Tab-separated table of C-alpha atoms in Angstrom:
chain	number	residue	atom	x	y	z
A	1	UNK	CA	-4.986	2.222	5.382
A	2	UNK	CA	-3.298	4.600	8.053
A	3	UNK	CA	-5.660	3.427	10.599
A	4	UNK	CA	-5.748	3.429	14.670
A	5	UNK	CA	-8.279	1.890	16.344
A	6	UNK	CA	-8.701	1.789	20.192
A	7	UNK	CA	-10.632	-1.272	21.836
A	8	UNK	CA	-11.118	-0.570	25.285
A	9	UNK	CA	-14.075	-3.541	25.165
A	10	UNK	CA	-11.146	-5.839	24.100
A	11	UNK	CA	-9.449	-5.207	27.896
A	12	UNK	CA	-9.904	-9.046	28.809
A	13	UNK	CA	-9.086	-10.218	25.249
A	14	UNK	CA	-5.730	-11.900	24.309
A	15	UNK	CA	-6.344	-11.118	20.278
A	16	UNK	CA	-2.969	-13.181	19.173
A	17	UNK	CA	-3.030	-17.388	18.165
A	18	UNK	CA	-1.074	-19.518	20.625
A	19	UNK	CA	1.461	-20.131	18.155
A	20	UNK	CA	3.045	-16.132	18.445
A	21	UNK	CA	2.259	-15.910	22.042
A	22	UNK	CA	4.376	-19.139	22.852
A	23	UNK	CA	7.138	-16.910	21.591
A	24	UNK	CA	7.390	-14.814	24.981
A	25	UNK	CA	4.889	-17.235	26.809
A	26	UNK	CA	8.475	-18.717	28.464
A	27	UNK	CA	9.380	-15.355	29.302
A	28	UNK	CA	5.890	-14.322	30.525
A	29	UNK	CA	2.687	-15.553	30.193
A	30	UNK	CA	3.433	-18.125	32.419
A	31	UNK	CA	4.786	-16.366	35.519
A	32	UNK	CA	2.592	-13.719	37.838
A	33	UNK	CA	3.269	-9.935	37.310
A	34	UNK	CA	5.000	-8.199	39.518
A	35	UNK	CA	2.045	-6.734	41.532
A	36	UNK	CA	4.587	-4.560	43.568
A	37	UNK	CA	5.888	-2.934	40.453
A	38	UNK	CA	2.042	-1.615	39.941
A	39	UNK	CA	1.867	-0.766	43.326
A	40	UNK	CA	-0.822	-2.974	44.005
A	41	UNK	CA	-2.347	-4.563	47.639
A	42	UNK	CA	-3.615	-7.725	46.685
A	43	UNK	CA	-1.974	-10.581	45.488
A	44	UNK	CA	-3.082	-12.304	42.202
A	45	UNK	CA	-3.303	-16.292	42.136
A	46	UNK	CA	-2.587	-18.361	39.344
A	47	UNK	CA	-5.171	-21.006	38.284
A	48	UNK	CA	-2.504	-22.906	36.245
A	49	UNK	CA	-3.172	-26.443	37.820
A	50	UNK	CA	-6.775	-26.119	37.553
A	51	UNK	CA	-7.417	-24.580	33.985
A	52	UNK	CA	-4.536	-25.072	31.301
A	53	UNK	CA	-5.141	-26.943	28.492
A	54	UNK	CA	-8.347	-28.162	30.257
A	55	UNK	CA	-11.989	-27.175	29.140
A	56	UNK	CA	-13.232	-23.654	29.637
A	57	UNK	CA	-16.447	-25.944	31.744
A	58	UNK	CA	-13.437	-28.157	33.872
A	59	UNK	CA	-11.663	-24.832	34.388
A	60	UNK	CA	-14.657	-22.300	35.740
A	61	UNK	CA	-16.052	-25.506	38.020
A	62	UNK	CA	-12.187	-26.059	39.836
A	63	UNK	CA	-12.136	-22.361	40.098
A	64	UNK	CA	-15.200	-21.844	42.079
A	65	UNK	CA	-13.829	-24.953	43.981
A	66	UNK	CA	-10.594	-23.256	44.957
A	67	UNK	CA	-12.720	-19.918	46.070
A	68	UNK	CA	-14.950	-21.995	48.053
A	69	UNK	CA	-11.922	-24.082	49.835
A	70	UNK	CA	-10.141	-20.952	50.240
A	71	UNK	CA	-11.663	-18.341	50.425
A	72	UNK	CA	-9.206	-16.207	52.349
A	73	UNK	CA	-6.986	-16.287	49.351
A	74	UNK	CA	-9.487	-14.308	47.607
A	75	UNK	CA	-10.135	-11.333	50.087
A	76	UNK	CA	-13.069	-13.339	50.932
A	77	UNK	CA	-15.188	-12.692	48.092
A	78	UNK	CA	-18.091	-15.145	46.980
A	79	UNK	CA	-17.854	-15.674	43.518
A	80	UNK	CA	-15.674	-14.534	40.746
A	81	UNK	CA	-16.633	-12.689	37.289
A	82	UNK	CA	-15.113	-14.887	34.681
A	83	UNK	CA	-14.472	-13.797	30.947
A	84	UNK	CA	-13.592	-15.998	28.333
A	85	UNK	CA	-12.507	-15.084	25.262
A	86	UNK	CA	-11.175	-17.005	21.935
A	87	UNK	CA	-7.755	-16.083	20.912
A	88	UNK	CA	-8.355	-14.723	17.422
A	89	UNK	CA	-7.014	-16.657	14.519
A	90	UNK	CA	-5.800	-16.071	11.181
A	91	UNK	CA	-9.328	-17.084	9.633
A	92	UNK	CA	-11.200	-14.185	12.271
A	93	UNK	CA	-12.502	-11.325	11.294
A	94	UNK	CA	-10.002	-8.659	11.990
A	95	UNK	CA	-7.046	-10.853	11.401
A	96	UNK	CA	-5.127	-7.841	10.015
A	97	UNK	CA	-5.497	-5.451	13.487
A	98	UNK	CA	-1.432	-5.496	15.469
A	99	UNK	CA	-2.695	-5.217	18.951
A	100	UNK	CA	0.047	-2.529	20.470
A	101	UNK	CA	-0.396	-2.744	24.457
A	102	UNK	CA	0.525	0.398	26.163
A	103	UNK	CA	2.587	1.637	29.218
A	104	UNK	CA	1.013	1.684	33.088
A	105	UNK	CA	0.344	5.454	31.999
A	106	UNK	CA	-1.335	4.493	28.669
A	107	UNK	CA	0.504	7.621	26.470
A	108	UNK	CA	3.167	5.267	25.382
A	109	UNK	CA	3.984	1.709	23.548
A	110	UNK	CA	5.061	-0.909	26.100
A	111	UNK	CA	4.670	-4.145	24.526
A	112	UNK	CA	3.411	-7.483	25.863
A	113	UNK	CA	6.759	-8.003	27.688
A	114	UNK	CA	7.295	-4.104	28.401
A	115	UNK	CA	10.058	-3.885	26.432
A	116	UNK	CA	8.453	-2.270	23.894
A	117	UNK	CA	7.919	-5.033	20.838
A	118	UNK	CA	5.039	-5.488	18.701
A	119	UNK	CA	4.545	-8.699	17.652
A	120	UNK	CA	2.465	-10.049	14.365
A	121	UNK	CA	0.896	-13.547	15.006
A	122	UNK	CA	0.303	-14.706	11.120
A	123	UNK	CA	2.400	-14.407	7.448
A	124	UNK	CA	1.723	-11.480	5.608
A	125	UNK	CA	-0.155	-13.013	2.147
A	126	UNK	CA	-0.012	-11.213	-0.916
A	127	UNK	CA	-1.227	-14.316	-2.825
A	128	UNK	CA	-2.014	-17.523	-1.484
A	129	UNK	CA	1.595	-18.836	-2.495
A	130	UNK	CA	3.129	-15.237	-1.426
A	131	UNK	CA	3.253	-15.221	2.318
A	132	UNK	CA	6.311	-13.782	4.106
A	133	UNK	CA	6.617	-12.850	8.533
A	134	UNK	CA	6.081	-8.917	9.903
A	135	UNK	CA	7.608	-8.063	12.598
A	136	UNK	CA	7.974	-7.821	15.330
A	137	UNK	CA	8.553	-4.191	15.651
A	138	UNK	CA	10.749	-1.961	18.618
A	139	UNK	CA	8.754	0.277	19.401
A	140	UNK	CA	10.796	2.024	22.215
A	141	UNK	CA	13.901	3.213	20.112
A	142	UNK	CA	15.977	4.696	23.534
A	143	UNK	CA	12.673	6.652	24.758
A	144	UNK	CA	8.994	4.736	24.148
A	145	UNK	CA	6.830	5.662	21.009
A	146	UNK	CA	3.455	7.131	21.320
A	147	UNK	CA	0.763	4.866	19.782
A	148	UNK	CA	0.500	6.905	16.654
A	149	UNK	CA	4.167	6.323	16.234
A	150	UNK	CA	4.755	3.109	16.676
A	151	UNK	CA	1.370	2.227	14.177
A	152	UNK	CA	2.724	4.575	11.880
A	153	UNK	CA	6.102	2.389	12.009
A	154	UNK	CA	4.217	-0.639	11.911
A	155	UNK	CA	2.080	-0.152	8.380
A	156	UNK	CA	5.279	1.624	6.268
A	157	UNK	CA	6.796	-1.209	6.764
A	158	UNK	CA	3.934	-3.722	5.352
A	159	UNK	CA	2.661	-0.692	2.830
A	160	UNK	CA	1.426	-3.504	0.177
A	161	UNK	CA	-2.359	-4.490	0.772
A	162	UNK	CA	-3.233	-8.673	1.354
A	163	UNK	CA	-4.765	-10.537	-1.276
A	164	UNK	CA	-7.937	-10.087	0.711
A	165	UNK	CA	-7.763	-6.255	-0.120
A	166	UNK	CA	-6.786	-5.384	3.617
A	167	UNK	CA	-4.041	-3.100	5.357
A	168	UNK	CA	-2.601	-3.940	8.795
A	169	UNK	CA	-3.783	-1.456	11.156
A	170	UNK	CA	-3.893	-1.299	14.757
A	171	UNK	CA	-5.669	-1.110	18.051
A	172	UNK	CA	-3.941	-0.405	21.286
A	173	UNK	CA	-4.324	-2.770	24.240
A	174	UNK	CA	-4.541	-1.168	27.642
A	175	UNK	CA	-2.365	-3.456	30.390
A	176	UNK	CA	-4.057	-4.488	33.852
A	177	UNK	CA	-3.639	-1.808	36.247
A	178	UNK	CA	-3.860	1.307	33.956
A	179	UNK	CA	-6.302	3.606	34.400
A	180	UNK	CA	-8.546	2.182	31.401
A	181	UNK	CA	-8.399	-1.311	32.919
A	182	UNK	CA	-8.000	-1.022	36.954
A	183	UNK	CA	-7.200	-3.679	38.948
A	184	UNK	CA	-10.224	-6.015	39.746
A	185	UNK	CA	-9.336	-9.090	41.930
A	186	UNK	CA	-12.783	-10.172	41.091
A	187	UNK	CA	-12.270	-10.923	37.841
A	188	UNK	CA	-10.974	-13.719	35.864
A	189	UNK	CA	-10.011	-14.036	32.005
A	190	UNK	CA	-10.209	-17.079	30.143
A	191	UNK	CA	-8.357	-17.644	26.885
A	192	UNK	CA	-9.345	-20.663	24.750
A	193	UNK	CA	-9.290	-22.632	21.227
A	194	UNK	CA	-11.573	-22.632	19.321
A	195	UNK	CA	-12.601	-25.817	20.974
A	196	UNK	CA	-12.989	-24.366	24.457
A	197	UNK	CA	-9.630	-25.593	25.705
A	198	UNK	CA	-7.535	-22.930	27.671
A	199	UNK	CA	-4.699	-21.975	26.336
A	200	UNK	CA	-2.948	-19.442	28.681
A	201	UNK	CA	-2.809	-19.854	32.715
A	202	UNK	CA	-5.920	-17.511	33.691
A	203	UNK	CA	-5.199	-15.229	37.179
A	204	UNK	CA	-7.648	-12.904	39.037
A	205	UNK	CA	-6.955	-9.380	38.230
């Protein structure tokens, strides 16, 4: 059950149900990083007026748009790579993995907010009428954990198995601009439903 799994093909993946992620969405999903704070030269654009809550189709066509109006807004590039992915949900395979996203330097725990806390999308269900919340988890106790640390943390406090037979374990998320997942103005991730809709503002980076 003491598991840590890495999933560097996840990079563009948001694995967490809109429901948790509206928890810190207010705070900061729906604002631009800081770009100076990573010490990068080009400047990210939102595509919140074109894309959210729109089809993943509506969204991709208004982006292309945008790069064609503007171009010069985009370093003058000709196209964009888009990746859409489906935030996970609690009937997905792997429903049980705590995504832990790392620091800038990827040897510690930073959290989706950088404050170091884990968060748990879903109930905990040892029976289909025994469900009870995880989490979250602070996982920078005055200095930042290491990822073994903070998973460690994580699955003695939820040491009791689902009533699907499964542990939590955990994966750990790698944050745009790390060395594991540069920078790339080219690129654009989608998040969507189930039904295609997009659920979180998508940005180039």
């Amino acid at each position: 059950a003491q598991t840590l799994t890495t999933a560097a093909a996840l990079l563009c993946a948001l694995p967490a149900s809109v429901v948790a992620l509206s928890k810190v969405e207010t705070r900061n999903l729906d604002i631009a990083e800081d770009d100076a704070s990573r010490g990068l030269m080009h400047v990210s654009v939102d595509f919140k007026d074109e894309c959210l809550h729109k089809h993943q189709d509506v969204c991709i066509a208004a982006i292309n748009a945008k790069l064609a109006a503007y171009p010069e807004l985009f370093e003058g590039r000709e196209a964009f790579e888009f990746e859409v992915n489906k935030v996970r949900e609690a009937t997905d395979e792997g429903y049980n993995i705590v995504s832990m996203r790392l620091n800038a330097d990827e040897t510690t725990v930073g959290g989706l907010l950088g404050d170091g806390m884990i968060w748990y999308p879903y109930e905990w269900c040892l029976a289909a009428d025994d469900c009870y919340t995880v989490g979250p988890w602070d996982c920078d106790v005055g200095i930042p954990l290491l990822p073994e640390q903070c998973c460690k943390m994580i699955q003695d406090s939820v040491p009791h198995e689902d009533m699907n037979g499964k542990y939590l374990e955990c994966y750990t998320e790698y944050p745009v601009g790390s060395p594991s997942n540069p920078v790339n103005p080219g690129r654009v991730c989608i998040h969507t439903d189930a039904d295609g809709i997009v659920v979180h503002i998508p940005k180039n980076e």
